[in-house]
Short mmCIF file of C-alpha atoms and ligand atoms in Angstrom, two decimals:
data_model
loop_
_atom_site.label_atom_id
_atom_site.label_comp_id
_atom_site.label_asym_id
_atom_site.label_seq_id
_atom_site.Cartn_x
_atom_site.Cartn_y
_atom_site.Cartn_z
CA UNK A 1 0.00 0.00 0.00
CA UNK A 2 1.22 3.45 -0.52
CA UNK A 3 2.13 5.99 1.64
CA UNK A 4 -0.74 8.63 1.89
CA UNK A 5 0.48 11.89 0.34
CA UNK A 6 1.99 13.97 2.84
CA UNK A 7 -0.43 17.24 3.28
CA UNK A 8 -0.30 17.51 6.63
CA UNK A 9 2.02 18.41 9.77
CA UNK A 10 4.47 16.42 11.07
CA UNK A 11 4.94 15.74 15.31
CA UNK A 12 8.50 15.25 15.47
CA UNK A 13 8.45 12.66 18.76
CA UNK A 14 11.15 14.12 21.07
CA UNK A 15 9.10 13.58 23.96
CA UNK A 16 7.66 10.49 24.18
CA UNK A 17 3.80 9.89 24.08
CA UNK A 18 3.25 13.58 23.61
CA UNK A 19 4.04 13.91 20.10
CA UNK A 20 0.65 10.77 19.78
CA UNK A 21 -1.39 13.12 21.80
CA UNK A 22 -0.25 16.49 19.91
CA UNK A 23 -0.75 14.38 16.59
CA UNK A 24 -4.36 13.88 17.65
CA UNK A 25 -5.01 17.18 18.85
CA UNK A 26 -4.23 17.94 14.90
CA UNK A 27 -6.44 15.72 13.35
CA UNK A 28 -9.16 16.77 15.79
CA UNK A 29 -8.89 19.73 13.98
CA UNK A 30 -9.14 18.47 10.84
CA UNK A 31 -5.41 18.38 9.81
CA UNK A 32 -3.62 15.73 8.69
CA UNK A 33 -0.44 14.91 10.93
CA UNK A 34 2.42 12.19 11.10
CA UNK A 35 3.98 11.24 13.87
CA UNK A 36 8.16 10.78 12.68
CA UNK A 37 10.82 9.86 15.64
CA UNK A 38 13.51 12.49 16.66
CA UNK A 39 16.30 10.22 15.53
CA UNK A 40 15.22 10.93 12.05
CA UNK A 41 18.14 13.70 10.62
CA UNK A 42 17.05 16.61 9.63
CA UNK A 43 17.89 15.61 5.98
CA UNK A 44 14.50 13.49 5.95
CA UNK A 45 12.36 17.08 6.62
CA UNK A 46 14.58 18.70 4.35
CA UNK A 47 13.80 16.07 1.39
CA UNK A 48 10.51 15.31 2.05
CA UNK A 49 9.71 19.24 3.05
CA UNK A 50 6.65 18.28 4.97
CA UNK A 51 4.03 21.62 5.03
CA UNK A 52 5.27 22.23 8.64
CA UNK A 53 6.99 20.56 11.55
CA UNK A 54 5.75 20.66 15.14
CA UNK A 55 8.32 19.79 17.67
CA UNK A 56 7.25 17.83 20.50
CA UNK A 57 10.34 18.51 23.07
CA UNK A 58 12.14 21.06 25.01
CA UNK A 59 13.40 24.23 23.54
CA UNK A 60 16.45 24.22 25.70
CA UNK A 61 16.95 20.03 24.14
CA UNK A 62 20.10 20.19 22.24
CA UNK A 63 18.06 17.78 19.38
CA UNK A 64 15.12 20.34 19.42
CA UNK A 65 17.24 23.36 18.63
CA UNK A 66 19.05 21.59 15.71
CA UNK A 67 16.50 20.38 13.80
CA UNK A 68 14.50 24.03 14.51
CA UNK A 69 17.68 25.48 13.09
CA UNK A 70 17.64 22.89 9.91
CA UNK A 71 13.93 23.65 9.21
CA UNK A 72 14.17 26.83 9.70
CA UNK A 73 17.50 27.54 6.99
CA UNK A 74 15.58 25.10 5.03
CA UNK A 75 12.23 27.59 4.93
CA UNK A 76 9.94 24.76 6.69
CA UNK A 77 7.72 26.33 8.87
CA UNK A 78 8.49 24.87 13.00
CA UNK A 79 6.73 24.71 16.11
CA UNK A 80 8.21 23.93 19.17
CA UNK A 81 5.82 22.47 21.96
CA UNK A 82 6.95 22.10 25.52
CA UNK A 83 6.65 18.98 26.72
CA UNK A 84 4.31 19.63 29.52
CA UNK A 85 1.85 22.51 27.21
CA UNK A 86 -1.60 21.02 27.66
CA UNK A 87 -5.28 22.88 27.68
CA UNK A 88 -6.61 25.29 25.13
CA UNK A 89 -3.96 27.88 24.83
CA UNK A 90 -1.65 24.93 23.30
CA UNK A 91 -4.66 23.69 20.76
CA UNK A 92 -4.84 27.87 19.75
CA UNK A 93 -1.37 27.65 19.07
CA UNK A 94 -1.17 24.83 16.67
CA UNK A 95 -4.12 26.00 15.01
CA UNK A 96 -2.46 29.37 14.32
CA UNK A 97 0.35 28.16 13.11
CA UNK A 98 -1.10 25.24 10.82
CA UNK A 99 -3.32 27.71 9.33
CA UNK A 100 -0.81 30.49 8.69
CA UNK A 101 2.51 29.76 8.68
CA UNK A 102 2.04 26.15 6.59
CA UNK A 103 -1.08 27.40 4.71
CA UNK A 104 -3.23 24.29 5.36
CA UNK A 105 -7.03 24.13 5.21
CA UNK A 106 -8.80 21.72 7.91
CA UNK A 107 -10.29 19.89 5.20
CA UNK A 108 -9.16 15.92 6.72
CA UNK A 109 -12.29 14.37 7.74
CA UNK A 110 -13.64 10.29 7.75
CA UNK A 111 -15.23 11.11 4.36
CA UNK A 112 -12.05 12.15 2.68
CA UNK A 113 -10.39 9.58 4.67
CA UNK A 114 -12.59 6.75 2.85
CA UNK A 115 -12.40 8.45 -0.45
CA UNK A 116 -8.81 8.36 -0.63
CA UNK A 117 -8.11 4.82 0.79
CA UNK A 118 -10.77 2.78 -2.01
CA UNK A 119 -8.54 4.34 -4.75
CA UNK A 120 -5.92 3.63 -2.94
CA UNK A 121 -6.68 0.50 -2.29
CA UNK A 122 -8.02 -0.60 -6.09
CA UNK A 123 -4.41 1.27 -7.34
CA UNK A 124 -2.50 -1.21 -5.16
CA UNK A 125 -4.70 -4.75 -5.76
CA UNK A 126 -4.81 -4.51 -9.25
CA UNK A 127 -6.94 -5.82 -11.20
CA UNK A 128 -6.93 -9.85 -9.88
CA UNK A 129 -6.35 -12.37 -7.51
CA UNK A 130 -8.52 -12.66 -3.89
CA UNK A 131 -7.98 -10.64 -1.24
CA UNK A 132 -8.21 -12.26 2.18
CA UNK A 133 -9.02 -10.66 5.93
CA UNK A 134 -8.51 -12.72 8.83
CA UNK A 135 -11.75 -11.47 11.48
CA UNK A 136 -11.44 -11.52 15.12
CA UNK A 137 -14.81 -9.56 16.01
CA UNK A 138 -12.38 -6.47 17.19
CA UNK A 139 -13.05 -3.50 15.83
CA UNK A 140 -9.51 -2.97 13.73
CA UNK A 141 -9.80 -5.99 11.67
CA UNK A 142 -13.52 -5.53 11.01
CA UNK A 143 -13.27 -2.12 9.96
CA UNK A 144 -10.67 -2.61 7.48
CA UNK A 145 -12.56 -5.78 5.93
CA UNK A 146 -15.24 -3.14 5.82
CA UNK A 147 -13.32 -0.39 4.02
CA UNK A 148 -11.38 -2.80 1.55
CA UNK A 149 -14.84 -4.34 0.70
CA UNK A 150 -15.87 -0.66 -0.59
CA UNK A 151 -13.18 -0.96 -2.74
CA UNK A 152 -12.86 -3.77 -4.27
CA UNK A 153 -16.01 -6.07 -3.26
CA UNK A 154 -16.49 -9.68 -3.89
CA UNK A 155 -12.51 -10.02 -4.32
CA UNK A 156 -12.25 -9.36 -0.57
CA UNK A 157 -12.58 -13.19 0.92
CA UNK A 158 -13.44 -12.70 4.86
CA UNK A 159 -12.00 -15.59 7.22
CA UNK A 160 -13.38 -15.59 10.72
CA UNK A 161 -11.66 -18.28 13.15
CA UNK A 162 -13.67 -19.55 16.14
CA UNK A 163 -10.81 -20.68 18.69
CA UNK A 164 -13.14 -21.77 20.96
CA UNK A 165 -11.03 -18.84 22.89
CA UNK A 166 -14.09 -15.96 22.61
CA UNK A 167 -16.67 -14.37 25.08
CA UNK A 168 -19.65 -15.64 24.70
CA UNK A 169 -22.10 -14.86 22.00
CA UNK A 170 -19.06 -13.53 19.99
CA UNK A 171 -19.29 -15.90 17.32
CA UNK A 172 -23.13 -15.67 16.67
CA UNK A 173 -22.09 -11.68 16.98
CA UNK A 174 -19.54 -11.98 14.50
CA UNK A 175 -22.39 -13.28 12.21
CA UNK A 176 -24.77 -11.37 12.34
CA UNK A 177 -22.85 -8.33 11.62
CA UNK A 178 -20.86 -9.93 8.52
CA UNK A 179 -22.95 -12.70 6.90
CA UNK A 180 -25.16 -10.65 5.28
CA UNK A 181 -22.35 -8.09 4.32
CA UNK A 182 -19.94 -10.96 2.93
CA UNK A 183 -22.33 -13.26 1.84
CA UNK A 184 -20.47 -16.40 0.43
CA UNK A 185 -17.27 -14.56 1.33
CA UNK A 186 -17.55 -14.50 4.67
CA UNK A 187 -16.26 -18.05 6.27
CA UNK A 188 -17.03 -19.07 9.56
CA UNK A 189 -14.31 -21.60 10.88
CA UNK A 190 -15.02 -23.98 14.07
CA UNK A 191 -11.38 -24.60 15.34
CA UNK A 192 -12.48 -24.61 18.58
CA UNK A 193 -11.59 -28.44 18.87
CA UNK A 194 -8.26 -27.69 17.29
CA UNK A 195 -6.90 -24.89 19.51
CA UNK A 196 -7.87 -26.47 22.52
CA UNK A 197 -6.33 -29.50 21.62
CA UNK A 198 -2.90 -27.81 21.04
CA UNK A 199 -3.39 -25.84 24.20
CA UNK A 200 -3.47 -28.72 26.34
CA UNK A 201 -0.95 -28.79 29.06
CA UNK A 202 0.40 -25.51 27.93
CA UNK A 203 0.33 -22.90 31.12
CA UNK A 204 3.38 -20.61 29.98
CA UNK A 205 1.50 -17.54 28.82
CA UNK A 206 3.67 -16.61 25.94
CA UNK A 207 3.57 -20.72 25.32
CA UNK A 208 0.46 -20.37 24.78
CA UNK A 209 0.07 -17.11 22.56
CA UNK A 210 2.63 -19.20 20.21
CA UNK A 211 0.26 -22.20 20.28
CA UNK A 212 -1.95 -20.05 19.30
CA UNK A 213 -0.82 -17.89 16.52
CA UNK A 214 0.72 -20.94 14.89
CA UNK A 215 -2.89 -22.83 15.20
CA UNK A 216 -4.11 -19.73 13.79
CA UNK A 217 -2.07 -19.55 10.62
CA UNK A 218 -2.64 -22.97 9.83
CA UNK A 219 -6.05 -23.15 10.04
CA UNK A 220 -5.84 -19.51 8.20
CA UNK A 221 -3.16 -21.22 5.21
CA UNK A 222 -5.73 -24.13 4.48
CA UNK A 223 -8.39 -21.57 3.91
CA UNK A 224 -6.60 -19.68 1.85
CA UNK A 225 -5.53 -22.36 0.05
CA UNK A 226 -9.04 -23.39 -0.75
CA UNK A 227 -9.56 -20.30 -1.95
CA UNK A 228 -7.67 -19.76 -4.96
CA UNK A 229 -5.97 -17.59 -5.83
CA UNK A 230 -4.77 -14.98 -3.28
CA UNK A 231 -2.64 -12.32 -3.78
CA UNK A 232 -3.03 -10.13 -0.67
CA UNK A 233 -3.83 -9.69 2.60
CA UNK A 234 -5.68 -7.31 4.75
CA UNK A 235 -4.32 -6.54 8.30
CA UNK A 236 -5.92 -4.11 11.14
CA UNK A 237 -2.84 -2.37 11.78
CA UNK A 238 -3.01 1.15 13.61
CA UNK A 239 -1.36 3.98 13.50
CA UNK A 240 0.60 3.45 17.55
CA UNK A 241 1.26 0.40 16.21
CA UNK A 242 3.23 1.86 13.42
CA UNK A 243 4.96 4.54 15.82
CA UNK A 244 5.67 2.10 18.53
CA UNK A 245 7.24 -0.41 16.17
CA UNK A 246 9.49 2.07 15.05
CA UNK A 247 10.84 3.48 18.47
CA UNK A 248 11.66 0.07 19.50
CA UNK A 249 12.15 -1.53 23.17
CA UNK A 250 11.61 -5.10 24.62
CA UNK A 251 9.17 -7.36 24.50
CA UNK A 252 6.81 -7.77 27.00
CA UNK A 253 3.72 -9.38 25.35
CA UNK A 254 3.89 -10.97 21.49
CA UNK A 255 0.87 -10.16 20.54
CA UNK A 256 0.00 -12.40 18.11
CA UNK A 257 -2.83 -11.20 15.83
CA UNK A 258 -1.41 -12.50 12.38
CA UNK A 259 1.70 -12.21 12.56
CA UNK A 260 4.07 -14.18 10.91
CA UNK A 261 1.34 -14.92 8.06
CA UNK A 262 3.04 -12.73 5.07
CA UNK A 263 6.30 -13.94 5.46
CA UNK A 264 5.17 -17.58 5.14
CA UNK A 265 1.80 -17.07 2.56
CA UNK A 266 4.19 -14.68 0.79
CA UNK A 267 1.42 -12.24 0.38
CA UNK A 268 1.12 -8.41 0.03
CA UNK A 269 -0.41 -6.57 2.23
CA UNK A 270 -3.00 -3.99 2.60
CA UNK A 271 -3.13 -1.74 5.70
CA UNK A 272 -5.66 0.55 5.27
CA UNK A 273 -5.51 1.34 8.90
CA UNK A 274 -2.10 2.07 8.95
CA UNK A 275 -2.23 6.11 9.58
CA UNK A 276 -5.49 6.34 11.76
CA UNK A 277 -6.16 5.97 15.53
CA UNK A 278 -8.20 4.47 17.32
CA UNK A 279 -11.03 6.56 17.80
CA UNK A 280 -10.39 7.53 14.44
CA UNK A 281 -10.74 3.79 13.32
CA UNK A 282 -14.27 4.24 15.22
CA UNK A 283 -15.87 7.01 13.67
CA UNK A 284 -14.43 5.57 10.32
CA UNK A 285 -16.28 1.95 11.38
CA UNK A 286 -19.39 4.36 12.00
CA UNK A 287 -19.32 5.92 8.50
CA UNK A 288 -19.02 2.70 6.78
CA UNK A 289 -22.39 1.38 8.43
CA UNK A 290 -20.84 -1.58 10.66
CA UNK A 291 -23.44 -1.64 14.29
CA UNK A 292 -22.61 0.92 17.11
CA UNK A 293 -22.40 -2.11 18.97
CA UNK A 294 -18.74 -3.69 16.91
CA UNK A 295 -17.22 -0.28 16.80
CA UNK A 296 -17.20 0.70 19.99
CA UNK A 297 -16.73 -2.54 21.66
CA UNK A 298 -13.74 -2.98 24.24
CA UNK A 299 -10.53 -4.39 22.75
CA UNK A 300 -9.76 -8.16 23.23
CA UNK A 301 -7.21 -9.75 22.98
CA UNK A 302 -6.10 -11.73 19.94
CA UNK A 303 -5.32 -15.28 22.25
CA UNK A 304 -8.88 -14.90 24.53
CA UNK A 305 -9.59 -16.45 27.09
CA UNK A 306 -6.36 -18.24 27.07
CA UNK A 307 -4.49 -15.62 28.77
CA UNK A 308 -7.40 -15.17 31.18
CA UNK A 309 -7.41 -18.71 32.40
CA UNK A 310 -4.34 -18.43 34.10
CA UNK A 311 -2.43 -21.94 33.56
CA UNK A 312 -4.17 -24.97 32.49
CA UNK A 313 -6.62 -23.93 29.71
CA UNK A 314 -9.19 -26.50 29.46
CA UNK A 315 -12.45 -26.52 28.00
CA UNK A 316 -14.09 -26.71 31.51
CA UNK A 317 -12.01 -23.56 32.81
CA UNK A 318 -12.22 -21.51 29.29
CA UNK A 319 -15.86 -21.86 30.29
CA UNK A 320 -16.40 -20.81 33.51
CA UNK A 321 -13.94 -18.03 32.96
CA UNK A 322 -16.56 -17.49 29.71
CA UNK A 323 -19.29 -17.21 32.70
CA UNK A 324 -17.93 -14.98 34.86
CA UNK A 325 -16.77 -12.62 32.07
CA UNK A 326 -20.42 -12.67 30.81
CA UNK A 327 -21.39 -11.31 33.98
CA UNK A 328 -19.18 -8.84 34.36
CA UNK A 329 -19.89 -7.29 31.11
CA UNK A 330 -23.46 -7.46 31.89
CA UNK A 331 -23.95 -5.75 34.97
CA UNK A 332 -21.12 -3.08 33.56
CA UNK A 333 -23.71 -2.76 30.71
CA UNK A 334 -26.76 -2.37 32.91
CA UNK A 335 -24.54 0.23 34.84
CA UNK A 336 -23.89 2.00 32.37
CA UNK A 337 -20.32 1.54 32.69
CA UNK A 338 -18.82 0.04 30.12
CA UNK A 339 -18.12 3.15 27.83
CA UNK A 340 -16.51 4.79 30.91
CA UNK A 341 -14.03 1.48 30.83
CA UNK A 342 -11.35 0.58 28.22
CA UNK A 343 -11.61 -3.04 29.50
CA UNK A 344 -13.24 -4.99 31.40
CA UNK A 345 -13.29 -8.76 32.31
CA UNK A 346 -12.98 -11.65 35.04
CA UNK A 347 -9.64 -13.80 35.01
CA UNK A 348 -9.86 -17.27 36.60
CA UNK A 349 -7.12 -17.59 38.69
CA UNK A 350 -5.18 -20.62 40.02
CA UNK A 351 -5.74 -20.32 43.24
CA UNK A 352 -8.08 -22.56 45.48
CA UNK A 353 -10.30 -21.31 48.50
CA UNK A 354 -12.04 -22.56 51.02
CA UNK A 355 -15.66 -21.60 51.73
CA UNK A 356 -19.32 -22.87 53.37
CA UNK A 357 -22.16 -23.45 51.02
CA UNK A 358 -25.34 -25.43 52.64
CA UNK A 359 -23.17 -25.87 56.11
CA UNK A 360 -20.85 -27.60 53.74
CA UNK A 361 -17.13 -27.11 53.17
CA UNK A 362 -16.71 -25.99 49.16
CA UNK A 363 -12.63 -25.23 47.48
CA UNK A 364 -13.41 -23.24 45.06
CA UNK A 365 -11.31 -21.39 42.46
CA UNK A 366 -10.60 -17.47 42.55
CA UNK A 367 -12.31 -15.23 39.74
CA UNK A 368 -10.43 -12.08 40.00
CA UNK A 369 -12.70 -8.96 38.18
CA UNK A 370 -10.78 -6.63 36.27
CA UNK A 371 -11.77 -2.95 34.63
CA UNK A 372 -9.52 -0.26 33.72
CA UNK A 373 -9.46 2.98 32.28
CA UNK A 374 -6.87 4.12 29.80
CA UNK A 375 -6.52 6.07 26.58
CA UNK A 376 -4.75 3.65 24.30
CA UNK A 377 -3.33 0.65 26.43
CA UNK A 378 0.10 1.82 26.87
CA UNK A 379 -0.89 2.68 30.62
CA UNK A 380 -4.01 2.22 32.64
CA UNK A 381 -5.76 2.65 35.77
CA UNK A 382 -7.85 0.14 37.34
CA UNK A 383 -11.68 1.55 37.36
CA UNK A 384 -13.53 3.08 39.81
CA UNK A 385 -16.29 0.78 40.03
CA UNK A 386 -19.64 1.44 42.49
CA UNK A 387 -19.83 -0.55 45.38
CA UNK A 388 -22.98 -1.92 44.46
CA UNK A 389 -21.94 -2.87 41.17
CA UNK A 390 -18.72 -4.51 42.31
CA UNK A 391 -21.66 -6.34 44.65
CA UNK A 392 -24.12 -7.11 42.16
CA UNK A 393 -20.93 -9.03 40.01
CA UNK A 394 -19.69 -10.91 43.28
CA UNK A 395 -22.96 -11.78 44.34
CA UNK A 396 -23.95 -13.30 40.64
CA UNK A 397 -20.61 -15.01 39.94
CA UNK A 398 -20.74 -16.86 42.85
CA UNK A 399 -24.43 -17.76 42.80
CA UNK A 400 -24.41 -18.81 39.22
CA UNK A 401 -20.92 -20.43 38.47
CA UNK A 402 -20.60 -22.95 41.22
CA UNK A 403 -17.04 -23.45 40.65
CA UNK A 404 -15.68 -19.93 41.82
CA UNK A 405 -15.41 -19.84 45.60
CA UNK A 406 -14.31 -16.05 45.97
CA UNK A 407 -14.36 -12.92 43.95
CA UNK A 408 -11.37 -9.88 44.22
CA UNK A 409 -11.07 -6.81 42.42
CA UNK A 410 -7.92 -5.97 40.84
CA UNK A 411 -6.89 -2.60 41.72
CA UNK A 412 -3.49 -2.70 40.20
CA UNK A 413 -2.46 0.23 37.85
CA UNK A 414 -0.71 -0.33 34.41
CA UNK A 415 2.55 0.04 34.85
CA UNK A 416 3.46 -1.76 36.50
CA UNK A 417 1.05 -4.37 36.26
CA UNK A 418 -0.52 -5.19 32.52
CA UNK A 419 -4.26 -4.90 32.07
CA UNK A 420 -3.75 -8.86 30.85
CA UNK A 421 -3.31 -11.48 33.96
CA UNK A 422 -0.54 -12.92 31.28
P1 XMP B 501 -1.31 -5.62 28.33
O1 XMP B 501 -1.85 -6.82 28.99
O2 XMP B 501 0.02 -5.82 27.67
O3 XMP B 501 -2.32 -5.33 27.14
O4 XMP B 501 -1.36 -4.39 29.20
C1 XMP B 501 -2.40 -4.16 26.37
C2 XMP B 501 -3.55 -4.35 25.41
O5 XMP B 501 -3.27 -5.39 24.50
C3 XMP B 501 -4.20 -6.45 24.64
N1 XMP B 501 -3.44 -7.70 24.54
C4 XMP B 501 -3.33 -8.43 23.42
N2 XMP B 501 -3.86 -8.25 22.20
N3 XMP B 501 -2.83 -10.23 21.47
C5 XMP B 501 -3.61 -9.16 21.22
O6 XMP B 501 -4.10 -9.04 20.10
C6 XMP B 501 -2.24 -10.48 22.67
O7 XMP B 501 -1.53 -11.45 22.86
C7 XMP B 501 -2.52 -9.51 23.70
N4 XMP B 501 -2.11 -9.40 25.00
C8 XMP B 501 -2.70 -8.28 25.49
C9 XMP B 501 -4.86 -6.24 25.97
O8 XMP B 501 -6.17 -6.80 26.00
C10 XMP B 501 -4.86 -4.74 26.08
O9 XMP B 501 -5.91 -4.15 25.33
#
């Protein structure tokens, strides 16, 4: 896929996550911005001569004043932001200067947005071969099937892959809001069987997320293969995806999603994705007609309930963890919570308890309930949840899942603890 034209500003990141949240400030003005790392040299703005440069950083930073000095010999319009200028003085600022010292007009909405990316994505498929989309239910991949459909319709093959690892009512979910958009195109895969299968005995959590994406491109490669002819694939990837990937640092989670399917199915890929945000990705969901319901859902993640069955994941535990999490989400919903919450969910735990049901001893297993606030993952705060709902959820888990013996609340902020058990 191409890059999209550059007709916007770009954040120079010299200060971490601020340059993301200046970026956004931008486009929620209707301006198009890129996000480019400080350890870019100043050559790359001087070659590529973006409309105008915003520096997120320090004015006193040695970096900051060098590449100001470079754009500025070079004619390219510069902004330096402090890195702690918040609130609407800041948002004044970069509106001034985007206006009239780079000249640009806040014309960057969805619509544009949607225009652009169908003719860029019929330019880059050609004009054969199938086009397949892995579906999770999540709102990345299912908004990119949605907006590569637009473009080039019945090419786009849709491949959604029960591992058996969902919430429940996701797959009948997952239905409903693509069979009729698909039709024949849209395949629904029971693998259920298979994943849990290959799961068995596994309790390492990043064991298991390998299990798990391999699984997944198998069963992903046979359907392909039956197929035909495919020539490219469509991924969900977002924008911090793109900018974290390219700052670097350690691994702390692989998240799986697809990865590892190009290099192996040799296919090209089509990211339509690849330059918006989340919310962004939202709105753009909205526009193309998928329910309220999809786009707005919480994230989950790409392994399931595999890495909230902590250890052992066996059909029996995937399932009361499946209960509990049902419950959760439910009283959240009747709440009124759960667009307050990034995530929410129950993790069965390991650990055994003792309690008295009927005057009799029960040793039942731990749910731990888990919500959290955040703005994009990277940190998080565990939410602050009513009493009575945090009641209402104890009281139901431990009525209606006989297994759990005691419910906690996880109050643990992100860092250090992930919102994930593993
Ligand atoms: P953590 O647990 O690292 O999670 O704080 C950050 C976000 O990523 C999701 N997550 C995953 N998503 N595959 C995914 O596709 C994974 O293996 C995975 N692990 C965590 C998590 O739900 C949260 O939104």
């Amino acid at each position: 896929m191409p890059m999209p034209l550059l007709k916007g500003a770009v954040v120079v990141d010299f200060a971490g996550r601020r340059a993301q949240d200046i970026a956004r400030l931008v486009r929620e003005m209707n301006f198009y911005s890129e996000v480019w790392p400080a350890f870019d040299p100043p050559e790359r703005f001087v070659a590529d001569r973006p409309p105008g440069v915003i520096v997120a950083g320090e004015a006193g930073d040695a970096g900051v004043r060098a590449l100001a000095a470079a754009l500025h010999a070079a004619g390219i319009p510069a902004l330096v932001v402090e890195g702690d200028a918040t609130g609407s003085g800041l948002a004044a600022r970069i509106e001034s200067f985007l206006k009239h010292e780079c000249g640009l007009t806040p014309d960057w909405t969805v619509e544009r947005f949607i225009d652009e990316q169908v003719a860029a994505i019929r330019a880059a498929a050609g004009e054969a071969g199938a086009i397949v989309c892995g579906l999770s239910g999540g709102v990345d991949s299912s908004v990119a099937a949605a907006l590569v459909h637009r473009a080039v319709g019945d090419r786009l093959h849709t491949i959604f892959v029960n591992t058996g690892l969902m919430r429940a009512g996701e797959p009948e979910r997952v239905e409903a809001a693509f069979r009729e958009r698909f039709g024949p195109n849209f395949r629904h895969v029971d693998a259920s069987a298979r994943f849990l299968g290959k799961l068995a005995g596994v309790t390492d959590p990043e064991h298991k997320r390998r299990v798990i994406g391999e699984e997944f491109i198998r069963v992903f490669e046979e359907e392909a293969r039956s197929i035909g002819d495919v020539r490219y694939l469509v991924q969900g990837t977002v924008y911090p995806d793109v900018i974290e990937s390219g700052v670097g640092g350690g691994l702390v989670k692989s998240h799986h999603n697809v990865g590892g399917l190009p290099e192996r199915m040799a296919l090209e890929l089509i990211e339509p994705l690849r330059y918006l945000f989340k919310d962004e990705v939202r709105r753009l969901g909205e526009a193309l007609g998928l329910p309220r319901e999809l786009v707005w859902r919480h994230p989950f993640p790409g392994p399931g309930l595999a890495v909230r069955v902590l250890g052992e994941v066996t059909p029996e535990r995937v399932e009361i963890a499946r209960r509990c999490d049902a419950i959760v989400t439910d009283e959240l919903r009747r709440a009124g919570l759960m667009d307050d919450l990034w995530q929410a969910f129950a993790v069965l735990t390991e650990a055994r308890t003792v309690g008295v049901r009927d005057d009799t001893r029960t040793y039942g297993y731990v749910a731990a309930v888990r919500t959290v606030t955040s703005r994009d993952a990277m940190s998080a705060d565990w939410g602050r949840i009513p009493y009575d709902v945090l009641d209402a959820i104890s009281r139901r888990i431990l009525n209606e899942v006989p297994a759990i013996g005691r419910v906690v609340y996880d109050i643990s902020p992100k860092p250090p603890s992930t919102i994930e058990w593993e």
